[in-house]
Amino acid sequence: MDLRRRAYCDRILRVDLSSGEISTTPLPVESMPLILGGKGLGAWEIYHDQSQGVEPLSPENQLIFHNGPLTGTTAPTAGRFGCTTLSPATRTYSDAYCGGYWGQMLKYAGYDALVVKGAADQPVMLVIDDERFDLRPADHLWGLNITQTSEQIRQEFGSEWQSLVIGPPGENQRNLAGIFNDSRALARGGVGAVMGSKNLKAILTRGNGHVTVFDPDGYRRALQLAFRAVRMSSETTLLNREGTVNILEIIDVMGALPTRNFQRGQFEAADKISGNSFREHEWVKDYACFGCPIACGKYTRPLSDGVVIEGPEYETTFAMGPNCAIGDRETIIRLNWWCDEYGLDTISTGGVVGLVMEMFERGMLDAGDLDGIEPRFGDAAAALALVEKMAKVEGCGEWLAQGVAAIADQHPQAQPFAMHVKGLEMPAYHPNAAKGTALAYAVSERGACHLRGAPLGELFSGSADPLAIDGKAQLFRDHQADKAIWDSACLCYFPGYGMKLKELWQLVTAATGFDYPTVRDFELIGERISTLARAFNVREGFKREADTLPPRNLAQPMVGGPADGHVVELAPMLDEYYRLMGWDEEGIPTPERMQELQLLNEDGSRE
Amino acid sequence: MNAGLQARFDRLFNRHGDGRAVCVAADHGYMSDVTPNVVNLRPVTEAVIQGGVDGILLSPGQAMRLASYFQGRDGPALIVRVPQRLLTHQKVVTAQQAVELGASAITIYLFLGYNDQIEAIGIEVCARFVRECHQVGLPCIIEPLAYGGQVTGANSVEILTLGARMAVEIGADALKIPYTGDVDTFRNLVDVAGVPVLVLGGARSDYERDALELFAEGLEAGGSGCLMGRNVTKSPDPQGMVEQLCGIAHQGWTVDRALQTEQWDLIKLKAHPAKCTGCMLCVVACVATHDDGSFGTSLSRLRIDPGRKQGQHRVMFCTLCKKCLDVCPTDALRWHPQSGAVELLVDKCTASDECVKICPTQVIVHSDTGIQIESGESLDWYPVVCDLCGGEPECAIICPTEAIFIDQRKELA
């Protein structure tokens, strides 16, 4: 089977920064129909190639960048790529995804994945130019922020190159550090810290190759159906008009907009920071990632001192806004700017600021701990000061940029309201007001995550009663399988509001020629990949006790709004979910299920 | 079927004697979004009637206000929507009331994909309602709505198909149902249903062709027409849209025929750079349309350049300026006799590089392979020029924002 006629490059680029050795290997050809690429390939690599108990910031940890079979074609959003590693924040399997313009470059350069391990003695950058690749010194870039680094690279190499870079938080191996392709980021789980631990400042890529699909006519037809489905969706129309933040007001109405470090589920100034108000007052131009017909990205008009961002996203707006009780757009834009400019994850950064504000108000921290800053909820100046410290990794920013879980480890009295799961800060849907989403936070393989199949339709579209727990395990199981396939084919979340799995199945079968007779056969890929990620975590020692939520969700009833009085009844949902997945009561996939999913051979040996 | 029922059914489905009906749904004021043209329905109603619409779906209140439009020999059929509350199934109109309003049919939702209890109540409500309709001779159109949390990407078609059959089993005279996305699964659904099926349009696409294509495919699969809402009512030209739909349904037009406006002999590309989001779909589509059909950006006949400011892109394409034709020392470049695009007569080419150097937008690039020409000589490369895809430029067709578009070209400059 020639994978190069089936939309793949059939090459993984492997870089060992310790030895300086760079080589390529073919894809695991027999396994590709089982794992597809993207998330599947990342999970496969890290599960099979990395031994148990590796320290996340040690040279042994692998940083795996991957694209998918559709990447680089004209499928909607086919520039997306991902990154899988062992997270320093959660010590779990962790995968992050990013739009922007780097993903298709790696594919055009001729690689389905890039695996980086080892660590360089000195700061280096990896240069990938089609068939040629080498490591070059990057001392002159070390210490520069994201924009400075990207600009410097553009000047040295030219604008036809795309780069992935880290800023000071990544260099200093902070848990909140992301990896950036200009304004777009692989943000979550501390991937920037892993890159920093390897002394790898930047990855530059230029590609002139091509992607060949298996059945061009079938693929063309599937593309027409996919584009039509995306166009004929009111959700994608809304995404174009009001960005991802278009949902803020409905989430607020549902009582699920986390406010003041998740003390409430509604925010009094929600209308000031809605998609409509950003559209009316701040945004001047649409931004699309590579291959995206939706264009949910927005450039802001310059502030008085020239600050411009591409954003803010809904998650950023929640984290910098309601979560810190900040209701003015300019402050949210400025906080977003610090994160993008220096390389921080906005969700986690806002999570830290919210936590610190609550701790300060409760007297658990004082100005002496915080370089003289006195953060209270709603204090824009304090929030800006804290985020600047984290961005520059100065003073208290050094330990704040390690994230909510690390702060709560140092201050155990904050544990009841340290809003994270397994060490990853919580995204923008209050678990007490969205029970299916609560289950997803508790179980997701990278910690609290809304993108691993959280059934958000319970909040947007009335697909289920958000406060009920009945049926939520099934709902989450189905969505999780679905999303794992999108991440493996490597398309963005948002075309999925118009396209369904059927349209994706049509694209993938035409592109790869792999034999999935029905959509259900295709869906099995998703469950396989989620289970593989779970198996990795189990090997690292994670089981049921880690699949939990903070006491604020489990024991502290919500105050106000439609979810007034609600806590998350997690245990029955967990039981049901494990049963549906074929895992035992400790959440460990059974050998029988692993065999059914073709993750173990009949005799129990590994594939 | 009793006589009254048959008469009303024919008023809807047999105005043209072909069993097909082009209907417009204007009941969204109740259901989803209150857009200005739903609040003031009169202009839209008049426009779609001018367009020859066969039926209009209205809420009972609007039906009362607009009753006069449905009177007279050529008036369209009135379809009344049963206002229903999701999940509790309460409905606030009776079949008798609908008949008094002059309705030729009535539609009710069948909610699917929820838990068994909700679904069971829904089935019972629909079944009772069908009986109520038939007692007064009113055709009942059931609309299965697969919206519940149990609906997944993998099972949505299955649930819809099953829902179609359930609706028929409890007595539906016709169905209103979303298109499944492709002809094969929809044909199966229509076969399983066994009663007339009207395809609904869903959210509005800015790309007019989408709704027409979807409708034509629905008919091809055996559907009996459409009940299209926002794609018509939000269209800049509702009358024209209905005319196109009617042409497809009743006169066997293809989508291309329906969309045919003016034919241009010669075309050129133009751009609104301010609309460009930088997505590069044009560039990749260009590459995929030429050479061996593989996808990439290298060897594209057009380019998106970053502008001076963030997000300000420059769309660089062949403007048909003729400079390359004029500068070519061997007349290897000419206007293509049919498309009017630049054409390379490669056997005359000497790879002089003059065309590449003079191109103001720098979109003429070197091929990545050499070529042997008639004279027996070999060229290391030849210039790759925009051929306007023979008259249907893929870059303009795929552009989601019309940042690059097709315009008429008066003459070969």
Tab-separated table of N, CA, C and O in Angstrom, chain A residues 247-285:
chain	number	residue	atom	x	y	z
A	247	ILE	N	-21.088	32.886	21.646
A	247	ILE	CA	-21.886	32.050	22.553
A	247	ILE	C	-21.941	32.603	23.971
A	247	ILE	O	-22.656	32.076	24.817
A	248	LEU	N	-21.189	33.672	24.246
A	248	LEU	CA	-21.050	34.099	25.642
A	248	LEU	C	-22.396	34.401	26.308
A	248	LEU	O	-22.646	33.995	27.450
A	249	GLU	N	-23.259	35.080	25.581
A	249	GLU	CA	-24.521	35.463	26.219
A	249	GLU	C	-25.430	34.264	26.487
A	249	GLU	O	-26.077	34.201	27.527
A	250	ILE	N	-25.468	33.300	25.570
A	250	ILE	CA	-26.322	32.141	25.822
A	250	ILE	C	-25.770	31.314	26.992
A	250	ILE	O	-26.523	30.820	27.840
A	251	ILE	N	-24.447	31.228	27.080
A	251	ILE	CA	-23.858	30.489	28.202
A	251	ILE	C	-24.200	31.197	29.511
A	251	ILE	O	-24.464	30.561	30.537
A	252	ASP	N	-24.198	32.517	29.470
A	252	ASP	CA	-24.570	33.300	30.653
A	252	ASP	C	-26.039	33.036	31.026
A	252	ASP	O	-26.368	32.822	32.202
A	253	VAL	N	-26.907	33.046	30.029
A	253	VAL	CA	-28.324	32.784	30.287
A	253	VAL	C	-28.507	31.394	30.909
A	253	VAL	O	-29.339	31.199	31.807
A	254	MET	N	-27.710	30.437	30.446
A	254	MET	CA	-27.829	29.081	30.972
A	254	MET	C	-27.200	28.952	32.371
A	254	MET	O	-27.201	27.881	32.959
A	255	GLY	N	-26.615	30.038	32.847
A	255	GLY	CA	-26.005	30.002	34.179
A	255	GLY	C	-24.709	29.219	34.214
A	255	GLY	O	-24.313	28.698	35.254
A	256	ALA	N	-24.038	29.126	33.058
A	256	ALA	CA	-22.834	28.294	32.985
A	256	ALA	C	-21.591	29.101	32.639
A	256	ALA	O	-20.576	28.537	32.247
A	257	LEU	N	-21.671	30.437	32.780
A	257	LEU	CA	-20.513	31.281	32.478
A	257	LEU	C	-19.724	31.470	33.780
A	257	LEU	O	-20.128	32.234	34.657
A	258	PRO	N	-18.584	30.770	33.894
A	258	PRO	CA	-17.882	30.787	35.187
A	258	PRO	C	-17.422	32.201	35.550
A	258	PRO	O	-16.753	32.863	34.769
A	259	THR	N	-17.795	32.626	36.708
A	259	THR	CA	-17.572	33.996	37.128
A	259	THR	C	-16.905	34.015	38.508
A	259	THR	O	-17.251	33.210	39.368
A	260	ARG	N	-15.952	34.934	38.677
A	260	ARG	CA	-15.236	35.059	39.948
A	260	ARG	C	-14.690	33.701	40.401
A	260	ARG	O	-15.072	33.154	41.419
A	261	ASN	N	-13.801	33.155	39.583
A	261	ASN	CA	-13.190	31.861	39.889
A	261	ASN	C	-14.245	30.796	40.168
A	261	ASN	O	-14.140	30.031	41.108
A	262	PHE	N	-15.275	30.758	39.329
A	262	PHE	CA	-16.310	29.719	39.394
A	262	PHE	C	-17.180	29.821	40.644
A	262	PHE	O	-17.845	28.856	41.013
A	263	GLN	N	-17.200	31.016	41.300
A	263	GLN	CA	-18.112	31.163	42.440
A	263	GLN	C	-19.552	31.289	41.980
A	263	GLN	O	-20.481	30.991	42.710
A	264	ARG	N	-19.740	31.781	40.741
A	264	ARG	CA	-21.069	31.961	40.172
A	264	ARG	C	-21.073	31.462	38.721
A	264	ARG	O	-20.019	31.184	38.157
A	265	GLY	N	-22.285	31.419	38.167
A	265	GLY	CA	-22.403	30.978	36.775
A	265	GLY	C	-22.994	32.036	35.869
A	265	GLY	O	-23.363	31.764	34.733
A	266	GLN	N	-23.135	33.249	36.401
A	266	GLN	CA	-23.622	34.349	35.578
A	266	GLN	C	-22.833	35.608	35.904
A	266	GLN	O	-22.408	35.810	37.044
A	267	PHE	N	-22.645	36.438	34.865
A	267	PHE	CA	-21.815	37.628	35.028
A	267	PHE	C	-22.631	38.873	34.701
A	267	PHE	O	-23.275	38.939	33.652
A	268	GLU	N	-22.570	39.845	35.607
A	268	GLU	CA	-23.454	41.006	35.492
A	268	GLU	C	-23.156	41.856	34.253
A	268	GLU	O	-24.028	42.559	33.754
A	269	ALA	N	-21.921	41.768	33.737
A	269	ALA	CA	-21.582	42.616	32.588
A	269	ALA	C	-21.436	41.799	31.305
A	269	ALA	O	-20.710	42.191	30.391
A	270	ALA	N	-22.155	40.681	31.231
A	270	ALA	CA	-22.008	39.806	30.054
A	270	ALA	C	-22.296	40.536	28.746
A	270	ALA	O	-21.637	40.313	27.728
A	271	ASP	N	-23.263	41.444	28.779
A	271	ASP	CA	-23.616	42.124	27.527
A	271	ASP	C	-22.508	43.048	27.027
A	271	ASP	O	-22.410	43.332	25.841
A	272	LYS	N	-21.625	43.492	27.941
A	272	LYS	CA	-20.523	44.384	27.538
A	272	LYS	C	-19.438	43.629	26.771
A	272	LYS	O	-18.636	44.232	26.067
A	273	ILE	N	-19.376	42.336	26.982
A	273	ILE	CA	-18.279	41.567	26.390
A	273	ILE	C	-18.821	40.474	25.467
A	273	ILE	O	-18.172	39.462	25.240
A	274	SER	N	-20.013	40.692	24.953
A	274	SER	CA	-20.616	39.712	24.050
A	274	SER	C	-19.976	39.816	22.668
A	274	SER	O	-19.282	40.791	22.354
A	275	GLY	N	-20.254	38.810	21.850
A	275	GLY	CA	-19.759	38.835	20.478
A	275	GLY	C	-20.245	40.066	19.744
A	275	GLY	O	-19.511	40.701	18.990
A	276	ASN	N	-21.486	40.385	20.005
A	276	ASN	CA	-22.079	41.540	19.334
A	276	ASN	C	-21.363	42.837	19.703
A	276	ASN	O	-21.096	43.687	18.851
A	277	SER	N	-21.015	42.978	20.985
A	277	SER	CA	-20.377	44.227	21.387
A	277	SER	C	-18.936	44.294	20.888
A	277	SER	O	-18.454	45.362	20.509
A	278	PHE	N	-18.234	43.151	20.853
A	278	PHE	CA	-16.889	43.162	20.255
A	278	PHE	C	-16.974	43.529	18.781
A	278	PHE	O	-16.175	44.287	18.257
A	279	ARG	N	-18.004	42.959	18.124
A	279	ARG	CA	-18.154	43.245	16.694
A	279	ARG	C	-18.430	44.727	16.461
A	279	ARG	O	-17.878	45.363	15.584
A	280	GLU	N	-19.261	45.265	17.313
A	280	GLU	CA	-19.669	46.645	17.126
A	280	GLU	C	-18.544	47.626	17.429
A	280	GLU	O	-18.377	48.634	16.754
A	281	HIS	N	-17.760	47.327	18.471
A	281	HIS	CA	-16.807	48.330	18.962
A	281	HIS	C	-15.335	48.040	18.677
A	281	HIS	O	-14.529	48.952	18.659
A	282	GLU	N	-14.964	46.771	18.528
A	282	GLU	CA	-13.528	46.474	18.525
A	282	GLU	C	-12.988	45.863	17.238
A	282	GLU	O	-11.846	46.097	16.885
A	283	TRP	N	-13.776	45.058	16.577
A	283	TRP	CA	-13.197	44.281	15.475
A	283	TRP	C	-13.241	45.042	14.165
A	283	TRP	O	-14.226	45.715	13.855
A	284	VAL	N	-12.160	44.893	13.388
A	284	VAL	CA	-12.110	45.597	12.110
A	284	VAL	C	-11.923	44.668	10.915
A	284	VAL	O	-12.171	45.059	9.781
A	285	LYS	N	-11.500	43.428	11.156
A	285	LYS	CA	-11.181	42.575	9.996
A	285	LYS	C	-11.277	41.113	10.409
A	285	LYS	O	-10.929	40.764	11.527
